[in-house]
Tab-separated table of N, CA and C in Angstrom:
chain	number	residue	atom	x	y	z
A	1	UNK	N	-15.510	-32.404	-32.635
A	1	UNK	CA	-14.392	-31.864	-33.389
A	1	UNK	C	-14.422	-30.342	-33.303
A	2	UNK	N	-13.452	-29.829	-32.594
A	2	UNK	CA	-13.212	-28.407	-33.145
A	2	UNK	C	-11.949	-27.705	-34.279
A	3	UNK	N	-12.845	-26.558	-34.402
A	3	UNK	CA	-12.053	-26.554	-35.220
A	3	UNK	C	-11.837	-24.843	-35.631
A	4	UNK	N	-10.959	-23.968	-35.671
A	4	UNK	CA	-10.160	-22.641	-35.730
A	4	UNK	C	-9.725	-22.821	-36.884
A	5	UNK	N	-10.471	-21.366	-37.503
A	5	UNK	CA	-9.882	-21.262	-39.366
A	5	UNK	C	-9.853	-19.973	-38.937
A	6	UNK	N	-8.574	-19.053	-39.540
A	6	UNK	CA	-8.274	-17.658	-39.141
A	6	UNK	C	-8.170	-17.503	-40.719
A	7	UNK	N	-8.977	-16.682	-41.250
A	7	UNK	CA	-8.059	-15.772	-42.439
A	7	UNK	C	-7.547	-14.076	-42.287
A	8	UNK	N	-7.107	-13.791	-43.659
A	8	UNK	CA	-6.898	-12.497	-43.318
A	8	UNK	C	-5.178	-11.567	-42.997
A	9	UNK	N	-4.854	-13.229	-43.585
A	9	UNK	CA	-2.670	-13.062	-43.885
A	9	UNK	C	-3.052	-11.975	-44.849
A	10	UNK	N	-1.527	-11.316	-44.995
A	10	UNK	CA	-1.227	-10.444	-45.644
A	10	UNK	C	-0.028	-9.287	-45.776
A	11	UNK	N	0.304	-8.893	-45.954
A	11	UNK	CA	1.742	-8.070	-46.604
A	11	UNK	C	1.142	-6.736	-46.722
A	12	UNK	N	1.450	-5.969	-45.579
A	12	UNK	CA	1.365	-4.795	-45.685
A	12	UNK	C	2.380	-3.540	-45.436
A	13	UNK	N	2.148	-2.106	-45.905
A	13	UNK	CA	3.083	-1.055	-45.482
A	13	UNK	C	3.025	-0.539	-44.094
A	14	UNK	N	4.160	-0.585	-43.403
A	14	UNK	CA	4.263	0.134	-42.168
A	14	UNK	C	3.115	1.181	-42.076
A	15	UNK	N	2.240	1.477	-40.610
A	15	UNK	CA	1.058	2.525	-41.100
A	15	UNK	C	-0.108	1.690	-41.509
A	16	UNK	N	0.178	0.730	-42.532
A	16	UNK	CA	-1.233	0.264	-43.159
A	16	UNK	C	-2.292	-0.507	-42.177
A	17	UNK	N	-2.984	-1.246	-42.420
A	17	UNK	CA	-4.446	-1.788	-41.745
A	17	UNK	C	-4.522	-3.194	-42.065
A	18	UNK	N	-4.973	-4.349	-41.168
A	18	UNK	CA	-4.942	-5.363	-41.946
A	18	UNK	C	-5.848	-6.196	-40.567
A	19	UNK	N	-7.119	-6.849	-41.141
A	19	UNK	CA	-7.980	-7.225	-40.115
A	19	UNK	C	-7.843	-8.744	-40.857
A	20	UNK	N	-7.830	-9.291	-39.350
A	20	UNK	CA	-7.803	-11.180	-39.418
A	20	UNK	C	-9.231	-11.352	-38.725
A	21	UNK	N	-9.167	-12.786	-38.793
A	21	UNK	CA	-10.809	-13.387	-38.906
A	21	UNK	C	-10.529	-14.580	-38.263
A	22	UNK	N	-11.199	-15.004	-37.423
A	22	UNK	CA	-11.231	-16.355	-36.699
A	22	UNK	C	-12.699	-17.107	-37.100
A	23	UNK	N	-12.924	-18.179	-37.548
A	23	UNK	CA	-14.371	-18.928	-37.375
A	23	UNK	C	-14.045	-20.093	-36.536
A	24	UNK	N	-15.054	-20.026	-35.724
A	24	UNK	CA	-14.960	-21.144	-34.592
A	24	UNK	C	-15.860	-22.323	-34.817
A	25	UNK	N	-16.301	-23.650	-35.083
A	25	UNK	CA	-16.890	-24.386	-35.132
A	25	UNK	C	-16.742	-25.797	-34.081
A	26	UNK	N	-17.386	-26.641	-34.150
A	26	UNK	CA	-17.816	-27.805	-33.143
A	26	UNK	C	-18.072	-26.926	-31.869
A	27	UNK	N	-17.324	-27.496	-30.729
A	27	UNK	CA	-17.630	-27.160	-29.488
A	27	UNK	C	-17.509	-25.918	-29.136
A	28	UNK	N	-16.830	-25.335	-30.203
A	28	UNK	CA	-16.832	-23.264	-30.081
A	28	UNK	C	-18.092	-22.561	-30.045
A	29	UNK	N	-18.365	-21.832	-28.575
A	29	UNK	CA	-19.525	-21.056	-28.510
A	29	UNK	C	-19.535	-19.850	-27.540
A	30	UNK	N	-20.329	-18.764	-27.436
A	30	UNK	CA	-19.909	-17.387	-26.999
A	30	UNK	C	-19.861	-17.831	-25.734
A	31	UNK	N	-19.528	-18.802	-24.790
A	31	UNK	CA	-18.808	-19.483	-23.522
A	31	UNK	C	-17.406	-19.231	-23.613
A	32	UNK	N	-16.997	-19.490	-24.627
A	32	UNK	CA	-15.476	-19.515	-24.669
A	32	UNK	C	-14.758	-17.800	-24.528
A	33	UNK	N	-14.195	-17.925	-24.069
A	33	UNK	CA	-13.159	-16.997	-24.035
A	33	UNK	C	-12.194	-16.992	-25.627
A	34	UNK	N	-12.178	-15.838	-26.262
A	34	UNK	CA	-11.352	-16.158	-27.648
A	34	UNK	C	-10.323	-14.876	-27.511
A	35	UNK	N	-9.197	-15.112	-28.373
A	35	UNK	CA	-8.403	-14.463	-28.378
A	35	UNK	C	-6.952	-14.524	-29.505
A	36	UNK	N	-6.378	-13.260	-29.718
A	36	UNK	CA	-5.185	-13.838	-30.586
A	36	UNK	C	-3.668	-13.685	-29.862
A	37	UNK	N	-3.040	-14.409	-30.331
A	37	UNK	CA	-1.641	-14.400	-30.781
A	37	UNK	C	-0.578	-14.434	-31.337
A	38	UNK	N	0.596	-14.314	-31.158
A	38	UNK	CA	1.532	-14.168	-32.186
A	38	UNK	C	3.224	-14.516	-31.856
A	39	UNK	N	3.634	-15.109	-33.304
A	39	UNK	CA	5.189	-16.060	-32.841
A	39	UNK	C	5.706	-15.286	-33.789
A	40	UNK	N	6.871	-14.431	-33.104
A	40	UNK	CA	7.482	-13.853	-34.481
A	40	UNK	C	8.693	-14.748	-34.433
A	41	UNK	N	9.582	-14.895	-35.985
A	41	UNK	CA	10.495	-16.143	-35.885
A	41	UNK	C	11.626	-16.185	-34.666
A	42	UNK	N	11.712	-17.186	-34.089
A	42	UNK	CA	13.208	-16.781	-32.700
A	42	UNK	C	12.213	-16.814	-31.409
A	43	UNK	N	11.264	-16.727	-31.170
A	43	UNK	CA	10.634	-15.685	-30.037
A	43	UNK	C	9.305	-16.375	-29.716
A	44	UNK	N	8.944	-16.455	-28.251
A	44	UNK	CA	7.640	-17.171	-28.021
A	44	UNK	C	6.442	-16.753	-28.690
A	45	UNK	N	5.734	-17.373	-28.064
A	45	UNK	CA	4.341	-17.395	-28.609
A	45	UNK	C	3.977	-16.073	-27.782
A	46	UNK	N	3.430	-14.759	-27.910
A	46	UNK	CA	3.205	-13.799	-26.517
A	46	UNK	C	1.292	-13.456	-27.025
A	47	UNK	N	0.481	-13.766	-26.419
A	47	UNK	CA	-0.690	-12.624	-25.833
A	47	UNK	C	-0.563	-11.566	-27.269
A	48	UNK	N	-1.985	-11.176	-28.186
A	48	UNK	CA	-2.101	-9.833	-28.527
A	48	UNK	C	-3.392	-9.031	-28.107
A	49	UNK	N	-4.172	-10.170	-28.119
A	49	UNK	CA	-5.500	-9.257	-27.622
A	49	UNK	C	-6.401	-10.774	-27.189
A	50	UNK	N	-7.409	-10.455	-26.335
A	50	UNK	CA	-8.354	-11.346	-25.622
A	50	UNK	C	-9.576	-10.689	-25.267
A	51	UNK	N	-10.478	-11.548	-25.739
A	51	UNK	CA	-11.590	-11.170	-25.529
A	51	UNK	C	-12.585	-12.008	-25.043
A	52	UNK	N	-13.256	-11.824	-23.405
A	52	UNK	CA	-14.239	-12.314	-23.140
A	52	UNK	C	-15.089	-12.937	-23.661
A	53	UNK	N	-16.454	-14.071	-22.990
A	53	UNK	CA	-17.540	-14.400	-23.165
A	53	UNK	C	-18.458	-13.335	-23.493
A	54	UNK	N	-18.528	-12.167	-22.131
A	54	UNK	CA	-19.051	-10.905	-21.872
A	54	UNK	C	-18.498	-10.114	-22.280
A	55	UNK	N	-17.268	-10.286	-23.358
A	55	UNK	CA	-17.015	-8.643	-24.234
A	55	UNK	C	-15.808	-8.337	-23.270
A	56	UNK	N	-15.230	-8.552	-22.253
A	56	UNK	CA	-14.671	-7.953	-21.663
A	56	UNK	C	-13.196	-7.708	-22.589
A	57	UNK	N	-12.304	-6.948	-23.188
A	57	UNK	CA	-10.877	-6.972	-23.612
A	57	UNK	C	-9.407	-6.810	-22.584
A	58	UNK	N	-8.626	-7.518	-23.041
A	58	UNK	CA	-7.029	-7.255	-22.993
A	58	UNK	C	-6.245	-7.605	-23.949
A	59	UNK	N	-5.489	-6.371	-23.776
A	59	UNK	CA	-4.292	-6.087	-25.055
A	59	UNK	C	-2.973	-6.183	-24.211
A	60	UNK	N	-2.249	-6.623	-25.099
A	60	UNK	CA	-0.588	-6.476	-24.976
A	60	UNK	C	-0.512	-5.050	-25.201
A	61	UNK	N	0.213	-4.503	-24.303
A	61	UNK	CA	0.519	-3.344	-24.401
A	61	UNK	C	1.204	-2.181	-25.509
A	62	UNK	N	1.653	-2.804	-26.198
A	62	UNK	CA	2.809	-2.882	-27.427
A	62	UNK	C	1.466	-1.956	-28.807
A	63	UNK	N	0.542	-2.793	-28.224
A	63	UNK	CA	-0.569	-2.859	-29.293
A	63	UNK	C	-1.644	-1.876	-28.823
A	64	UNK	N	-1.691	-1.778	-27.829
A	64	UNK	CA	-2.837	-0.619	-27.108
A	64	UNK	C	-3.233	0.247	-28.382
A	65	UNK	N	-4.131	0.628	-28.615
A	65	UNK	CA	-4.625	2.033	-29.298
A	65	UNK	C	-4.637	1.969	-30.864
A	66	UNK	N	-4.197	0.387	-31.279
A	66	UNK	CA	-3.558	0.561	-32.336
A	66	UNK	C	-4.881	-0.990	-33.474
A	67	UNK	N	-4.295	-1.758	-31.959
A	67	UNK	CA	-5.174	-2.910	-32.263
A	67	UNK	C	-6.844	-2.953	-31.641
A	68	UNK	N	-8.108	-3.815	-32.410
A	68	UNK	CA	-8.692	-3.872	-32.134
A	68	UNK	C	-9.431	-5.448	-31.986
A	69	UNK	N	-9.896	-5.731	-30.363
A	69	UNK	CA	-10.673	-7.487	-30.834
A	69	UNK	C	-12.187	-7.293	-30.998
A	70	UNK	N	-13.116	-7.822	-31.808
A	70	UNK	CA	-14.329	-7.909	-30.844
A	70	UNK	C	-14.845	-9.303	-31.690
A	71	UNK	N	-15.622	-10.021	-30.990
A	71	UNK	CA	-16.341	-11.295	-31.477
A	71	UNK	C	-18.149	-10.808	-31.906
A	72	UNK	N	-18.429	-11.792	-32.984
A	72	UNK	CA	-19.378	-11.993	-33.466
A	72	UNK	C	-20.321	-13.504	-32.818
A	73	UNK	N	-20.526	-13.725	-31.501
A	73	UNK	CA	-21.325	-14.884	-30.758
A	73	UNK	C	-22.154	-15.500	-31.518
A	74	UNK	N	-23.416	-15.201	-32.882
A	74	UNK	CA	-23.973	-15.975	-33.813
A	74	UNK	C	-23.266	-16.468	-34.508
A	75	UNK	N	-21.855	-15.845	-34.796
A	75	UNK	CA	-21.096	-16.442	-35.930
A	75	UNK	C	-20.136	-17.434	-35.406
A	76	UNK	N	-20.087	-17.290	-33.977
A	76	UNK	CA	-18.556	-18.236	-33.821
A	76	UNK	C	-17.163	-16.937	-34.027
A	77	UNK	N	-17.403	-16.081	-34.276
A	77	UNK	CA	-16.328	-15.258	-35.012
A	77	UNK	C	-15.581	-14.554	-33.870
A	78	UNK	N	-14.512	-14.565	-34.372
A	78	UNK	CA	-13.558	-13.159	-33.254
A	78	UNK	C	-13.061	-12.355	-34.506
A	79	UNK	N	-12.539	-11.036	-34.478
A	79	UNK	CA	-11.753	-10.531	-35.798
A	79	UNK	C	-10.922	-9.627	-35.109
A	80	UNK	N	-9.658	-9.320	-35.051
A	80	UNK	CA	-9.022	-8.205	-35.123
A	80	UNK	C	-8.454	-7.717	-36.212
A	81	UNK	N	-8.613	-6.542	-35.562
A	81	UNK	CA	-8.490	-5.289	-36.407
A	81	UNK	C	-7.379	-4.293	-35.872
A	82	UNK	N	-6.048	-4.486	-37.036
A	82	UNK	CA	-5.361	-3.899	-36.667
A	82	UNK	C	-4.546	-2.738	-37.859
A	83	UNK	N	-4.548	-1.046	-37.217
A	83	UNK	CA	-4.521	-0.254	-37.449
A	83	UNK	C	-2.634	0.507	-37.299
A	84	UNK	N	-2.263	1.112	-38.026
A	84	UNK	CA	-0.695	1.513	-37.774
A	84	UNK	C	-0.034	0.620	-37.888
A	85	UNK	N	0.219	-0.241	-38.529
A	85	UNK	CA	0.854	-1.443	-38.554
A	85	UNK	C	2.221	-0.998	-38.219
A	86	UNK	N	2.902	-1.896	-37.756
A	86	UNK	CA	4.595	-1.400	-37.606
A	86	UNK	C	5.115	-2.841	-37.907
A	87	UNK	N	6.560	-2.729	-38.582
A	87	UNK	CA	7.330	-4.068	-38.933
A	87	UNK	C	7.572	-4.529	-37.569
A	88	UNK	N	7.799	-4.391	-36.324
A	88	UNK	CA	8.110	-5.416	-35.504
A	88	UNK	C	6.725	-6.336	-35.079
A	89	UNK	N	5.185	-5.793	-35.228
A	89	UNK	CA	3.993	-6.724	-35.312
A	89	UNK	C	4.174	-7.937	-36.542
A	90	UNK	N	5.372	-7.484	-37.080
A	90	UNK	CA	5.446	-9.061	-37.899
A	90	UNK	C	5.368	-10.398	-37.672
A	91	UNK	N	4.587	-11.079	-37.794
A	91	UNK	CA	4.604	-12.632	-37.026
A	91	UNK	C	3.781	-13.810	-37.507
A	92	UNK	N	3.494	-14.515	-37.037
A	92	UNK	CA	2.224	-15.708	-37.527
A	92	UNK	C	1.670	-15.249	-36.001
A	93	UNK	N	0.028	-15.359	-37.003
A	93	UNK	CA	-0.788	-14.561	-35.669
A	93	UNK	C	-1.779	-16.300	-35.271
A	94	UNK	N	-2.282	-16.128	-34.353
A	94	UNK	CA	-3.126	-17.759	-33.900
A	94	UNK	C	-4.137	-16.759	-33.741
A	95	UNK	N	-5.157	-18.112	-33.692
A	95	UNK	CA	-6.241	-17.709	-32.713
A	95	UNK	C	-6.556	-18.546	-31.696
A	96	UNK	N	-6.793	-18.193	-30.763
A	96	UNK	CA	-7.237	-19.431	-29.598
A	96	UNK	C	-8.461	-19.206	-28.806
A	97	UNK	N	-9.232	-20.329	-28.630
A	97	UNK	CA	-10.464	-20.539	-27.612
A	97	UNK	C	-9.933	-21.394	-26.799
A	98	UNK	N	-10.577	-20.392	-25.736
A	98	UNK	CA	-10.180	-21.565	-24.301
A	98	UNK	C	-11.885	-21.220	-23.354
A	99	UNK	N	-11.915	-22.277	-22.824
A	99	UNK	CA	-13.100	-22.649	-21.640
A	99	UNK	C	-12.489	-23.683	-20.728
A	100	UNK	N	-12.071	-22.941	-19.376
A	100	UNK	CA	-11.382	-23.488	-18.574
A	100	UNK	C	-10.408	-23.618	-18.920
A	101	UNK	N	-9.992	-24.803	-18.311
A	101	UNK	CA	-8.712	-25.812	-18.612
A	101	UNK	C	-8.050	-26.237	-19.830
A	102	UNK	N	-9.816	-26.057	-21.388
A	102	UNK	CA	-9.401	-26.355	-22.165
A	102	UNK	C	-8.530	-24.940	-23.589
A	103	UNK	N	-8.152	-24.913	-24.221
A	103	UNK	CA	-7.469	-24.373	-25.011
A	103	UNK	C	-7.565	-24.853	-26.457
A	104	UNK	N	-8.149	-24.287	-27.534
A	104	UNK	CA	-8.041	-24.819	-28.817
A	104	UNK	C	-7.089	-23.606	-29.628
A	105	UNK	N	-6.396	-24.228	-31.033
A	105	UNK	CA	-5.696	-22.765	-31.475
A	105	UNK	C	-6.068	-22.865	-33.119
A	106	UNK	N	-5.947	-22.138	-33.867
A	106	UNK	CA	-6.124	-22.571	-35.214
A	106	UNK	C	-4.418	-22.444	-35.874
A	107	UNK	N	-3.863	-22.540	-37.181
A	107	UNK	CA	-3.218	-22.913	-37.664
A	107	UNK	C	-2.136	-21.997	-37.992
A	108	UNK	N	-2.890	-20.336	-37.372
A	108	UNK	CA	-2.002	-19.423	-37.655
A	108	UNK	C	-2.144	-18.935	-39.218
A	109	UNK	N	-1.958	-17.646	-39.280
A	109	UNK	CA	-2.068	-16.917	-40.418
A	109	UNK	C	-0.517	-16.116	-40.343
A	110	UNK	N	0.446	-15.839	-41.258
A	110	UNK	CA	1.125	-14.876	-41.088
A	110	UNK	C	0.588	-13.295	-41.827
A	111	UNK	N	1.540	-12.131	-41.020
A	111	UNK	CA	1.456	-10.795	-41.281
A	111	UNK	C	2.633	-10.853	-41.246
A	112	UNK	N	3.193	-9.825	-42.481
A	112	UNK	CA	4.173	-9.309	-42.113
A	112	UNK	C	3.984	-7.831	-42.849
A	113	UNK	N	4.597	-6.821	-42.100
A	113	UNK	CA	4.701	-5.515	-42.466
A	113	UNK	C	6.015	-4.691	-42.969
A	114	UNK	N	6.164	-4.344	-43.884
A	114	UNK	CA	7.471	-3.944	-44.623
A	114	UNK	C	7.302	-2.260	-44.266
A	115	UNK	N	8.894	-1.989	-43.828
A	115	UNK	CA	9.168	-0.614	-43.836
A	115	UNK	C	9.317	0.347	-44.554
């Protein structure tokens, strides 16, 4: 059984800070590739940040400089950390592990940021 619990929703001011939390359990381990995303209402699912087995990162561009990923491998954990908030990062954010072929996501947390 796996299983993706993200906390770390929240309602913040344009500018403000607001760090989410992924815990990874069953078959989740620093093998996996982890990473987040985000569905704002109307609009696909797009990429915000990814982060390697080995640490390696990619960001959506949108987010460069602003957002931060890094994982915790004893914990199972990924967290981003995101800084300058702006109302169009408004969305339900996921988290997802993938190894290979496979793909797990958790349930989604929303953010939304008021102007």
């Amino acid at each position: 059984q796996v299983q993706l619990v993200e906390s770390g929703r929240g309602l913040v001011q344009a500018g403000g800070s607001l760090e989410l939390s992924c815990a990874g359990s069953g078959r989740i381990s620093s093998a996996y590739a982890m990473g987040w995303y985000r569905q704002a209402p109307g609009k696909q699912r797009d990429l915000v940040a990814t982060i390697s087995s080995n640490g390696g990162t990619n960001y959506k561009d949108s987010v460069k400089g602003r957002f931060s990923i890094s994982r915790d491998n004893a914990k199972n954990t990924v967290i981003l950390r995101m800084n300058s908030l702006k109302p169009e990062d408004t969305a339900v954010y996921y988290c997802c592990a993938r190894w290979g072929v496979l793909a797990y996501w958790g349930q989604g947390t929303q953010v939304t940021v008021s102007s």
